[in-house]
Amino acid sequence: MRRQLSTAAIVIALAATATACNSDGVDAKPDSNASAAQSQAPKDPAPGADKGGDKGGDLAVGGTAKVKAKNGAEISVTLKNWTDPAKSNNKYMMPKPGNRWVAAQFEIVNTGAAVYDDSPANGVKVLDDQGQSFTHSIGESTAGPNLPATVKLKAGEKALGYVIVSVPENGKPKSVTFTPDSGFAQDTGKWAVGK
C-alpha cells in the first residue's frame, strides 16, 4: 500500500512539473495574472525585510517575503541574488537560439511549525516589461548550484539555490515571483529585478 501511495505521489509531482513549464521554461501565453500576483504580495513583511521595494510593493534583491503554503506551512523566502545573463556550466545544455538564461538564487526558511514540502522551482516566474511570464528551465549555471528539485523542510530548516529561467535574448525582465505549492498557493512574493 505504501509503495502504491509513493508511486502515486511521484506521478502527481511529475504531472505538476510537466504542466508547470514546457522544455524551454516559457508560459504558453502572457500571464493574465500578473496584476493578481502584485495584489497577492505579502502585506506584512518582517521589519526591515523590504530592502527598497517600490510603491507597487515589489521587494528589492535581498528582500524577504513571508508566505504560506496551502497546508499552513509558513516560510520566509529571500531573493539572495539575481544573475542576468546566467552562463551555463555545461556546453551541452544551453538556452535555445534567440534566448538567454537568467538565474534567481532563493533561500527558503521554514519559520512555522508545519512541514514545507514542495517543488519550489515550479513556483518561480520571471515577468518582463511586456507582461509575459517565463518559468524555470532545466539547466545549471556557473552562478552556483540549483535549488533542489524537491524540498521537505521541518521547522527551522532551510534550502538555498538557483532557479534557471530562459527569456528572449532581447527581453527585459522586470520582476521575479515565488509562489509556494508549485505556484498554486494564495501567497506570492515579488521582487523587482529590472534595470
PDB file of N, CA and C in Angstrom, residues 45-148:
ATOM      1  N   PRO A  45       5.594  42.194   5.432  1.00  0.00           N
ATOM      2  CA  PRO A  45       6.928  41.624   5.512  1.00  0.00           C
ATOM      3  C   PRO A  45       7.563  41.944   6.863  1.00  0.00           C
ATOM      4  N   ALA A  46       8.540  41.143   7.236  1.00  0.00           N
ATOM      5  CA  ALA A  46       9.221  41.353   8.503  1.00  0.00           C
ATOM      6  C   ALA A  46       9.843  42.738   8.518  1.00  0.00           C
ATOM      7  N   PRO A  47       9.917  43.363   9.692  1.00  0.00           N
ATOM      8  CA  PRO A  47      10.524  44.685   9.773  1.00  0.00           C
ATOM      9  C   PRO A  47      11.915  44.682   9.157  1.00  0.00           C
ATOM     10  N   GLY A  48      12.168  45.640   8.285  1.00  0.00           N
ATOM     11  CA  GLY A  48      13.465  45.758   7.641  1.00  0.00           C
ATOM     12  C   GLY A  48      13.673  44.801   6.489  1.00  0.00           C
ATOM     13  N   ALA A  49      12.683  43.957   6.178  1.00  0.00           N
ATOM     14  CA  ALA A  49      12.870  42.972   5.121  1.00  0.00           C
ATOM     15  C   ALA A  49      12.790  43.583   3.744  1.00  0.00           C
ATOM     16  N   ASP A  50      12.001  44.659   3.590  1.00  0.00           N
ATOM     17  CA  ASP A  50      11.845  45.295   2.289  1.00  0.00           C
ATOM     18  C   ASP A  50      13.043  46.197   2.035  1.00  0.00           C
ATOM     19  N   LYS A  51      13.972  45.728   1.253  1.00  0.00           N
ATOM     20  CA  LYS A  51      15.188  46.500   1.003  1.00  0.00           C
ATOM     21  C   LYS A  51      14.987  47.418  -0.196  1.00  0.00           C
ATOM     22  N   GLY A  52      14.135  48.408  -0.030  1.00  0.00           N
ATOM     23  CA  GLY A  52      13.971  49.421  -1.061  1.00  0.00           C
ATOM     24  C   GLY A  52      12.952  49.069  -2.114  1.00  0.00           C
ATOM     25  N   GLY A  53      11.934  48.273  -1.794  1.00  0.00           N
ATOM     26  CA  GLY A  53      10.896  47.960  -2.767  1.00  0.00           C
ATOM     27  C   GLY A  53      10.193  49.219  -3.229  1.00  0.00           C
ATOM     28  N   ASP A  54       9.625  49.205  -4.455  1.00  0.00           N
ATOM     29  CA  ASP A  54       8.975  50.403  -4.952  1.00  0.00           C
ATOM     30  C   ASP A  54       7.561  50.510  -4.403  1.00  0.00           C
ATOM     31  N   LYS A  55       6.818  51.524  -4.819  1.00  0.00           N
ATOM     32  CA  LYS A  55       5.480  51.762  -4.298  1.00  0.00           C
ATOM     33  C   LYS A  55       4.515  50.655  -4.669  1.00  0.00           C
ATOM     34  N   GLY A  56       4.823  49.864  -5.693  1.00  0.00           N
ATOM     35  CA  GLY A  56       3.956  48.765  -6.091  1.00  0.00           C
ATOM     36  C   GLY A  56       4.062  47.561  -5.171  1.00  0.00           C
ATOM     37  N   GLY A  57       4.939  47.617  -4.188  1.00  0.00           N
ATOM     38  CA  GLY A  57       5.056  46.525  -3.241  1.00  0.00           C
ATOM     39  C   GLY A  57       6.151  45.535  -3.577  1.00  0.00           C
ATOM     40  N   ASP A  58       6.879  45.729  -4.678  1.00  0.00           N
ATOM     41  CA  ASP A  58       7.958  44.808  -5.025  1.00  0.00           C
ATOM     42  C   ASP A  58       9.099  44.961  -4.032  1.00  0.00           C
ATOM     43  N   LEU A  59       9.670  43.830  -3.653  1.00  0.00           N
ATOM     44  CA  LEU A  59      10.858  43.836  -2.814  1.00  0.00           C
ATOM     45  C   LEU A  59      12.081  44.013  -3.700  1.00  0.00           C
ATOM     46  N   ALA A  60      13.168  44.452  -3.124  1.00  0.00           N
ATOM     47  CA  ALA A  60      14.431  44.536  -3.836  1.00  0.00           C
ATOM     48  C   ALA A  60      15.180  43.221  -3.660  1.00  0.00           C
ATOM     49  N   VAL A  61      16.183  42.979  -4.509  1.00  0.00           N
ATOM     50  CA  VAL A  61      17.036  41.805  -4.327  1.00  0.00           C
ATOM     51  C   VAL A  61      17.619  41.894  -2.923  1.00  0.00           C
ATOM     52  N   GLY A  62      17.522  40.798  -2.177  1.00  0.00           N
ATOM     53  CA  GLY A  62      17.935  40.785  -0.782  1.00  0.00           C
ATOM     54  C   GLY A  62      16.758  40.869   0.171  1.00  0.00           C
ATOM     55  N   GLY A  63      15.590  41.252  -0.354  1.00  0.00           N
ATOM     56  CA  GLY A  63      14.385  41.360   0.459  1.00  0.00           C
ATOM     57  C   GLY A  63      13.777  39.992   0.750  1.00  0.00           C
ATOM     58  N   THR A  64      13.021  39.921   1.837  1.00  0.00           N
ATOM     59  CA  THR A  64      12.409  38.668   2.279  1.00  0.00           C
ATOM     60  C   THR A  64      10.894  38.789   2.282  1.00  0.00           C
ATOM     61  N   ALA A  65      10.229  37.802   1.682  1.00  0.00           N
ATOM     62  CA  ALA A  65       8.772  37.724   1.688  1.00  0.00           C
ATOM     63  C   ALA A  65       8.355  36.592   2.615  1.00  0.00           C
ATOM     64  N   LYS A  66       7.331  36.838   3.420  1.00  0.00           N
ATOM     65  CA  LYS A  66       6.776  35.793   4.279  1.00  0.00           C
ATOM     66  C   LYS A  66       5.503  35.307   3.607  1.00  0.00           C
ATOM     67  N   VAL A  67       5.482  34.018   3.243  1.00  0.00           N
ATOM     68  CA  VAL A  67       4.340  33.441   2.537  1.00  0.00           C
ATOM     69  C   VAL A  67       3.936  32.126   3.191  1.00  0.00           C
ATOM     70  N   LYS A  68       2.694  31.703   2.896  1.00  0.00           N
ATOM     71  CA  LYS A  68       2.180  30.445   3.449  1.00  0.00           C
ATOM     72  C   LYS A  68       1.854  29.477   2.331  1.00  0.00           C
ATOM     73  N   ALA A  69       2.123  28.207   2.605  1.00  0.00           N
ATOM     74  CA  ALA A  69       1.724  27.131   1.702  1.00  0.00           C
ATOM     75  C   ALA A  69       0.286  26.740   2.051  1.00  0.00           C
ATOM     76  N   LYS A  70      -0.324  25.944   1.186  1.00  0.00           N
ATOM     77  CA  LYS A  70      -1.714  25.528   1.403  1.00  0.00           C
ATOM     78  C   LYS A  70      -1.909  24.747   2.700  1.00  0.00           C
ATOM     79  N   ASN A  71      -0.894  24.003   3.122  1.00  0.00           N
ATOM     80  CA  ASN A  71      -1.022  23.210   4.349  1.00  0.00           C
ATOM     81  C   ASN A  71      -0.765  24.038   5.605  1.00  0.00           C
ATOM     82  N   GLY A  72      -0.553  25.354   5.430  1.00  0.00           N
ATOM     83  CA  GLY A  72      -0.312  26.234   6.560  1.00  0.00           C
ATOM     84  C   GLY A  72       1.149  26.449   6.888  1.00  0.00           C
ATOM     85  N   ALA A  73       2.039  25.769   6.177  1.00  0.00           N
ATOM     86  CA  ALA A  73       3.475  25.966   6.414  1.00  0.00           C
ATOM     87  C   ALA A  73       3.834  27.424   6.156  1.00  0.00           C
ATOM     88  N   GLU A  74       4.550  28.010   7.090  1.00  0.00           N
ATOM     89  CA  GLU A  74       4.981  29.405   6.972  1.00  0.00           C
ATOM     90  C   GLU A  74       6.447  29.422   6.587  1.00  0.00           C
ATOM     91  N   ILE A  75       6.749  30.154   5.502  1.00  0.00           N
ATOM     92  CA  ILE A  75       8.133  30.209   5.040  1.00  0.00           C
ATOM     93  C   ILE A  75       8.548  31.652   4.771  1.00  0.00           C
ATOM     94  N   SER A  76       9.821  31.904   4.968  1.00  0.00           N
ATOM     95  CA  SER A  76      10.422  33.180   4.583  1.00  0.00           C
ATOM     96  C   SER A  76      11.264  32.909   3.350  1.00  0.00           C
ATOM     97  N   VAL A  77      11.009  33.667   2.289  1.00  0.00           N
ATOM     98  CA  VAL A  77      11.707  33.474   1.020  1.00  0.00           C
ATOM     99  C   VAL A  77      12.493  34.738   0.715  1.00  0.00           C
ATOM    100  N   THR A  78      13.789  34.580   0.524  1.00  0.00           N
ATOM    101  CA  THR A  78      14.660  35.714   0.211  1.00  0.00           C
ATOM    102  C   THR A  78      15.269  35.518  -1.164  1.00  0.00           C
ATOM    103  N   LEU A  79      15.146  36.537  -2.025  1.00  0.00           N
ATOM    104  CA  LEU A  79      15.862  36.526  -3.303  1.00  0.00           C
ATOM    105  C   LEU A  79      17.268  37.024  -2.991  1.00  0.00           C
ATOM    106  N   LYS A  80      18.210  36.088  -2.851  1.00  0.00           N
ATOM    107  CA  LYS A  80      19.569  36.414  -2.422  1.00  0.00           C
ATOM    108  C   LYS A  80      20.404  37.035  -3.540  1.00  0.00           C
ATOM    109  N   ASN A  81      20.162  36.586  -4.781  1.00  0.00           N
ATOM    110  CA  ASN A  81      20.989  37.065  -5.896  1.00  0.00           C
ATOM    111  C   ASN A  81      20.205  36.954  -7.190  1.00  0.00           C
ATOM    112  N   TRP A  82      20.506  37.827  -8.127  1.00  0.00           N
ATOM    113  CA  TRP A  82      19.912  37.828  -9.468  1.00  0.00           C
ATOM    114  C   TRP A  82      21.053  37.926 -10.470  1.00  0.00           C
ATOM    115  N   THR A  83      21.146  36.966 -11.393  1.00  0.00           N
ATOM    116  CA  THR A  83      22.209  36.942 -12.387  1.00  0.00           C
ATOM    117  C   THR A  83      21.601  37.029 -13.782  1.00  0.00           C
ATOM    118  N   ASP A  84      21.958  38.064 -14.530  1.00  0.00           N
ATOM    119  CA  ASP A  84      21.438  38.284 -15.878  1.00  0.00           C
ATOM    120  C   ASP A  84      22.536  38.900 -16.741  1.00  0.00           C
ATOM    121  N   PRO A  85      23.040  38.148 -17.711  1.00  0.00           N
ATOM    122  CA  PRO A  85      22.685  36.789 -18.101  1.00  0.00           C
ATOM    123  C   PRO A  85      23.410  35.760 -17.225  1.00  0.00           C
ATOM    124  N   ALA A  86      22.861  34.552 -17.212  1.00  0.00           N
ATOM    125  CA  ALA A  86      23.475  33.432 -16.499  1.00  0.00           C
ATOM    126  C   ALA A  86      24.101  32.504 -17.525  1.00  0.00           C
ATOM    127  N   LYS A  87      25.343  32.116 -17.283  1.00  0.00           N
ATOM    128  CA  LYS A  87      26.085  31.266 -18.214  1.00  0.00           C
ATOM    129  C   LYS A  87      25.963  29.801 -17.803  1.00  0.00           C
ATOM    130  N   SER A  88      25.696  28.939 -18.770  1.00  0.00           N
ATOM    131  CA  SER A  88      25.574  27.511 -18.493  1.00  0.00           C
ATOM    132  C   SER A  88      26.911  26.932 -18.049  1.00  0.00           C
ATOM    133  N   ASN A  89      26.859  25.977 -17.135  1.00  0.00           N
ATOM    134  CA  ASN A  89      28.089  25.292 -16.736  1.00  0.00           C
ATOM    135  C   ASN A  89      28.269  23.984 -17.505  1.00  0.00           C
ATOM    136  N   ASN A  90      27.448  23.787 -18.553  1.00  0.00           N
ATOM    137  CA  ASN A  90      27.501  22.556 -19.352  1.00  0.00           C
ATOM    138  C   ASN A  90      27.312  22.936 -20.817  1.00  0.00           C
ATOM    139  N   LYS A  91      28.318  22.694 -21.629  1.00  0.00           N
ATOM    140  CA  LYS A  91      28.243  23.109 -23.034  1.00  0.00           C
ATOM    141  C   LYS A  91      27.156  22.393 -23.818  1.00  0.00           C
ATOM    142  N   TYR A  92      26.604  21.315 -23.270  1.00  0.00           N
ATOM    143  CA  TYR A  92      25.544  20.581 -23.957  1.00  0.00           C
ATOM    144  C   TYR A  92      24.144  21.022 -23.538  1.00  0.00           C
ATOM    145  N   MET A  93      24.058  21.843 -22.502  1.00  0.00           N
ATOM    146  CA  MET A  93      22.765  22.367 -22.044  1.00  0.00           C
ATOM    147  C   MET A  93      22.825  23.884 -22.104  1.00  0.00           C
ATOM    148  N   MET A  94      22.233  24.428 -23.158  1.00  0.00           N
ATOM    149  CA  MET A  94      22.266  25.866 -23.389  1.00  0.00           C
ATOM    150  C   MET A  94      20.847  26.355 -23.675  1.00  0.00           C
ATOM    151  N   PRO A  95      20.606  27.659 -23.518  1.00  0.00           N
ATOM    152  CA  PRO A  95      19.299  28.172 -23.923  1.00  0.00           C
ATOM    153  C   PRO A  95      19.113  28.016 -25.434  1.00  0.00           C
ATOM    154  N   LYS A  96      17.861  27.937 -25.852  1.00  0.00           N
ATOM    155  CA  LYS A  96      17.578  27.841 -27.288  1.00  0.00           C
ATOM    156  C   LYS A  96      18.074  29.091 -27.999  1.00  0.00           C
ATOM    157  N   PRO A  97      18.407  28.982 -29.297  1.00  0.00           N
ATOM    158  CA  PRO A  97      18.829  30.171 -30.046  1.00  0.00           C
ATOM    159  C   PRO A  97      17.777  31.276 -29.925  1.00  0.00           C
ATOM    160  N   GLY A  98      18.244  32.491 -29.698  1.00  0.00           N
ATOM    161  CA  GLY A  98      17.341  33.628 -29.531  1.00  0.00           C
ATOM    162  C   GLY A  98      16.934  33.869 -28.087  1.00  0.00           C
ATOM    163  N   ASN A  99      17.392  33.000 -27.183  1.00  0.00           N
ATOM    164  CA  ASN A  99      17.080  33.145 -25.759  1.00  0.00           C
ATOM    165  C   ASN A  99      18.359  33.266 -24.945  1.00  0.00           C
ATOM    166  N   ARG A 100      18.215  33.715 -23.729  1.00  0.00           N
ATOM    167  CA  ARG A 100      19.318  33.719 -22.759  1.00  0.00           C
ATOM    168  C   ARG A 100      18.758  33.233 -21.432  1.00  0.00           C
ATOM    169  N   TRP A 101      19.649  32.801 -20.552  1.00  0.00           N
ATOM    170  CA  TRP A 101      19.246  32.380 -19.224  1.00  0.00           C
ATOM    171  C   TRP A 101      19.429  33.517 -18.234  1.00  0.00           C
ATOM    172  N   VAL A 102      18.536  33.551 -17.257  1.00  0.00           N
ATOM    173  CA  VAL A 102      18.713  34.369 -16.065  1.00  0.00           C
ATOM    174  C   VAL A 102      18.635  33.401 -14.887  1.00  0.00           C
ATOM    175  N   ALA A 103      19.190  33.789 -13.754  1.00  0.00           N
ATOM    176  CA  ALA A 103      19.217  32.896 -12.598  1.00  0.00           C
ATOM    177  C   ALA A 103      18.852  33.667 -11.338  1.00  0.00           C
ATOM    178  N   ALA A 104      17.893  33.123 -10.595  1.00  0.00           N
ATOM    179  CA  ALA A 104      17.453  33.726  -9.338  1.00  0.00           C
ATOM    180  C   ALA A 104      17.846  32.791  -8.196  1.00  0.00           C
ATOM    181  N   GLN A 105      18.624  33.307  -7.235  1.00  0.00           N
ATOM    182  CA  GLN A 105      19.009  32.499  -6.087  1.00  0.00           C
ATOM    183  C   GLN A 105      18.052  32.781  -4.929  1.00  0.00           C
ATOM    184  N   PHE A 106      17.368  31.720  -4.495  1.00  0.00           N
ATOM    185  CA  PHE A 106      16.418  31.835  -3.398  1.00  0.00           C
ATOM    186  C   PHE A 106      16.923  31.102  -2.167  1.00  0.00           C
ATOM    187  N   GLU A 107      16.628  31.689  -1.004  1.00  0.00           N
ATOM    188  CA  GLU A 107      16.797  30.995   0.260  1.00  0.00           C
ATOM    189  C   GLU A 107      15.404  30.851   0.859  1.00  0.00           C
ATOM    190  N   ILE A 108      15.015  29.627   1.161  1.00  0.00           N
ATOM    191  CA  ILE A 108      13.703  29.337   1.732  1.00  0.00           C
ATOM    192  C   ILE A 108      13.916  28.795   3.135  1.00  0.00           C
ATOM    193  N   VAL A 109      13.288  29.441   4.125  1.00  0.00           N
ATOM    194  CA  VAL A 109      13.419  29.027   5.521  1.00  0.00           C
ATOM    195  C   VAL A 109      12.025  28.726   6.059  1.00  0.00           C
ATOM    196  N   ASN A 110      11.868  27.558   6.664  1.00  0.00           N
ATOM    197  CA  ASN A 110      10.596  27.213   7.290  1.00  0.00           C
ATOM    198  C   ASN A 110      10.552  27.886   8.654  1.00  0.00           C
ATOM    199  N   THR A 111       9.705  28.911   8.780  1.00  0.00           N
ATOM    200  CA  THR A 111       9.610  29.676  10.022  1.00  0.00           C
ATOM    201  C   THR A 111       8.419  29.253  10.874  1.00  0.00           C
ATOM    202  N   GLY A 112       7.636  28.281  10.407  1.00  0.00           N
ATOM    203  CA  GLY A 112       6.462  27.836  11.149  1.00  0.00           C
ATOM    204  C   GLY A 112       6.652  26.449  11.720  1.00  0.00           C
ATOM    205  N   ALA A 113       5.526  25.836  12.117  1.00  0.00           N
ATOM    206  CA  ALA A 113       5.566  24.511  12.724  1.00  0.00           C
ATOM    207  C   ALA A 113       5.301  23.404  11.711  1.00  0.00           C
ATOM    208  N   ALA A 114       4.457  23.670  10.684  1.00  0.00           N
ATOM    209  CA  ALA A 114       4.115  22.648   9.691  1.00  0.00           C
ATOM    210  C   ALA A 114       5.287  22.423   8.737  1.00  0.00           C
ATOM    211  N   VAL A 115       5.418  21.201   8.244  1.00  0.00           N
ATOM    212  CA  VAL A 115       6.477  20.865   7.291  1.00  0.00           C
ATOM    213  C   VAL A 115       6.166  21.521   5.944  1.00  0.00           C
ATOM    214  N   TYR A 116       7.188  22.135   5.338  1.00  0.00           N
ATOM    215  CA  TYR A 116       7.053  22.707   3.998  1.00  0.00           C
ATOM    216  C   TYR A 116       7.587  21.670   3.012  1.00  0.00           C
ATOM    217  N   ASP A 117       6.706  21.139   2.160  1.00  0.00           N
ATOM    218  CA  ASP A 117       7.039  20.080   1.208  1.00  0.00           C
ATOM    219  C   ASP A 117       6.620  20.558  -0.174  1.00  0.00           C
ATOM    220  N   ASP A 118       7.589  20.773  -1.081  1.00  0.00           N
ATOM    221  CA  ASP A 118       7.272  21.432  -2.347  1.00  0.00           C
ATOM    222  C   ASP A 118       8.347  21.137  -3.392  1.00  0.00           C
ATOM    223  N   SER A 119       8.019  21.466  -4.632  1.00  0.00           N
ATOM    224  CA  SER A 119       8.981  21.546  -5.733  1.00  0.00           C
ATOM    225  C   SER A 119       9.096  23.033  -6.048  1.00  0.00           C
ATOM    226  N   PRO A 120       9.955  23.755  -5.330  1.00  0.00           N
ATOM    227  CA  PRO A 120       9.919  25.218  -5.350  1.00  0.00           C
ATOM    228  C   PRO A 120      10.173  25.875  -6.703  1.00  0.00           C
ATOM    229  N   ALA A 121      10.991  25.285  -7.554  1.00  0.00           N
ATOM    230  CA  ALA A 121      11.266  25.914  -8.853  1.00  0.00           C
ATOM    231  C   ALA A 121       9.999  26.064  -9.686  1.00  0.00           C
ATOM    232  N   ASN A 122       9.029  25.160  -9.484  1.00  0.00           N
ATOM    233  CA  ASN A 122       7.776  25.250 -10.230  1.00  0.00           C
ATOM    234  C   ASN A 122       6.987  26.504  -9.886  1.00  0.00           C
ATOM    235  N   GLY A 123       7.258  27.106  -8.734  1.00  0.00           N
ATOM    236  CA  GLY A 123       6.532  28.298  -8.306  1.00  0.00           C
ATOM    237  C   GLY A 123       7.228  29.597  -8.641  1.00  0.00           C
ATOM    238  N   VAL A 124       8.293  29.535  -9.447  1.00  0.00           N
ATOM    239  CA  VAL A 124       9.053  30.739  -9.809  1.00  0.00           C
ATOM    240  C   VAL A 124       8.658  31.200 -11.208  1.00  0.00           C
ATOM    241  N   LYS A 125       8.428  32.514 -11.355  1.00  0.00           N
ATOM    242  CA  LYS A 125       8.155  33.109 -12.666  1.00  0.00           C
ATOM    243  C   LYS A 125       8.956  34.387 -12.804  1.00  0.00           C
ATOM    244  N   VAL A 126       9.438  34.629 -14.018  1.00  0.00           N
ATOM    245  CA  VAL A 126      10.063  35.898 -14.357  1.00  0.00           C
ATOM    246  C   VAL A 126       9.088  36.631 -15.262  1.00  0.00           C
ATOM    247  N   LEU A 127       8.775  37.867 -14.900  1.00  0.00           N
ATOM    248  CA  LEU A 127       7.846  38.693 -15.678  1.00  0.00           C
ATOM    249  C   LEU A 127       8.651  39.768 -16.399  1.00  0.00           C
ATOM    250  N   ASP A 128       8.332  39.984 -17.686  1.00  0.00           N
ATOM    251  CA  ASP A 128       9.065  41.014 -18.432  1.00  0.00           C
ATOM    252  C   ASP A 128       8.248  42.286 -18.554  1.00  0.00           C
ATOM    253  N   ASP A 129       8.831  43.292 -19.213  1.00  0.00           N
ATOM    254  CA  ASP A 129       8.173  44.588 -19.345  1.00  0.00           C
ATOM    255  C   ASP A 129       6.989  44.559 -20.312  1.00  0.00           C
ATOM    256  N   GLN A 130       6.772  43.435 -20.994  1.00  0.00           N
ATOM    257  CA  GLN A 130       5.639  43.284 -21.909  1.00  0.00           C
ATOM    258  C   GLN A 130       4.481  42.512 -21.259  1.00  0.00           C
ATOM    259  N   GLY A 131       4.646  42.085 -20.015  1.00  0.00           N
ATOM    260  CA  GLY A 131       3.606  41.332 -19.327  1.00  0.00           C
ATOM    261  C   GLY A 131       3.679  39.831 -19.552  1.00  0.00           C
ATOM    262  N   GLN A 132       4.717  39.364 -20.242  1.00  0.00           N
ATOM    263  CA  GLN A 132       4.888  37.926 -20.449  1.00  0.00           C
ATOM    264  C   GLN A 132       5.559  37.315 -19.227  1.00  0.00           C
ATOM    265  N   SER A 133       5.254  36.043 -18.966  1.00  0.00           N
ATOM    266  CA  SER A 133       5.904  35.363 -17.851  1.00  0.00           C
ATOM    267  C   SER A 133       6.638  34.133 -18.362  1.00  0.00           C
ATOM    268  N   PHE A 134       7.718  33.814 -17.689  1.00  0.00           N
ATOM    269  CA  PHE A 134       8.585  32.705 -18.075  1.00  0.00           C
ATOM    270  C   PHE A 134       8.865  31.859 -16.839  1.00  0.00           C
ATOM    271  N   THR A 135       8.815  30.539 -17.012  1.00  0.00           N
ATOM    272  CA  THR A 135       9.005  29.619 -15.895  1.00  0.00           C
ATOM    273  C   THR A 135      10.372  28.947 -15.986  1.00  0.00           C
ATOM    274  N   HIS A 136      10.676  28.156 -14.970  1.00  0.00           N
ATOM    275  CA  HIS A 136      12.028  27.602 -14.861  1.00  0.00           C
ATOM    276  C   HIS A 136      12.378  26.678 -16.029  1.00  0.00           C
ATOM    277  N   SER A 137      13.664  26.623 -16.299  1.00  0.00           N
ATOM    278  CA  SER A 137      14.221  25.775 -17.355  1.00  0.00           C
ATOM    279  C   SER A 137      15.158  24.755 -16.732  1.00  0.00           C
ATOM    280  N   ILE A 138      15.364  23.669 -17.440  1.00  0.00           N
ATOM    281  CA  ILE A 138      16.307  22.659 -16.985  1.00  0.00           C
ATOM    282  C   ILE A 138      17.706  23.104 -17.380  1.00  0.00           C
ATOM    283  N   GLY A 139      18.604  23.098 -16.449  1.00  0.00           N
ATOM    284  CA  GLY A 139      19.977  23.506 -16.694  1.00  0.00           C
ATOM    285  C   GLY A 139      20.575  24.032 -15.407  1.00  0.00           C
ATOM    286  N   GLU A 140      21.878  24.219 -15.416  1.00  0.00           N
ATOM    287  CA  GLU A 140      22.572  24.748 -14.253  1.00  0.00           C
ATOM    288  C   GLU A 140      23.581  25.772 -14.726  1.00  0.00           C
ATOM    289  N   SER A 141      23.726  26.836 -13.980  1.00  0.00           N
ATOM    290  CA  SER A 141      24.615  27.924 -14.397  1.00  0.00           C
ATOM    291  C   SER A 141      25.885  27.953 -13.560  1.00  0.00           C
ATOM    292  N   THR A 142      26.823  28.758 -14.026  1.00  0.00           N
ATOM    293  CA  THR A 142      28.069  28.949 -13.294  1.00  0.00           C
ATOM    294  C   THR A 142      27.856  29.815 -12.059  1.00  0.00           C
ATOM    295  N   ALA A 143      26.652  30.409 -11.906  1.00  0.00           N
ATOM    296  CA  ALA A 143      26.366  31.252 -10.742  1.00  0.00           C
ATOM    297  C   ALA A 143      26.401  30.443  -9.457  1.00  0.00           C
ATOM    298  N   GLY A 144      26.024  29.154  -9.534  1.00  0.00           N
ATOM    299  CA  GLY A 144      26.035  28.311  -8.344  1.00  0.00           C
ATOM    300  C   GLY A 144      25.060  27.162  -8.475  1.00  0.00           C
ATOM    301  N   PRO A 145      24.979  26.306  -7.455  1.00  0.00           N
ATOM    302  CA  PRO A 145      24.108  25.132  -7.506  1.00  0.00           C
ATOM    303  C   PRO A 145      22.632  25.522  -7.556  1.00  0.00           C
ATOM    304  N   ASN A 146      21.847  24.674  -8.210  1.00  0.00           N
ATOM    305  CA  ASN A 146      20.405  24.888  -8.296  1.00  0.00           C
ATOM    306  C   ASN A 146      19.730  24.586  -6.966  1.00  0.00           C
ATOM    307  N   LEU A 147      18.553  25.168  -6.789  1.00  0.00           N
ATOM    308  CA  LEU A 147      17.674  24.821  -5.682  1.00  0.00           C
ATOM    309  C   LEU A 147      17.287  23.355  -5.866  1.00  0.00           C
ATOM    310  N   PRO A 148      17.209  22.562  -4.818  1.00  0.00           N
ATOM    311  CA  PRO A 148      16.813  21.164  -5.000  1.00  0.00           C
ATOM    312  C   PRO A 148      15.463  21.056  -5.713  1.00  0.00           C
TER     313      PRO A 148
END
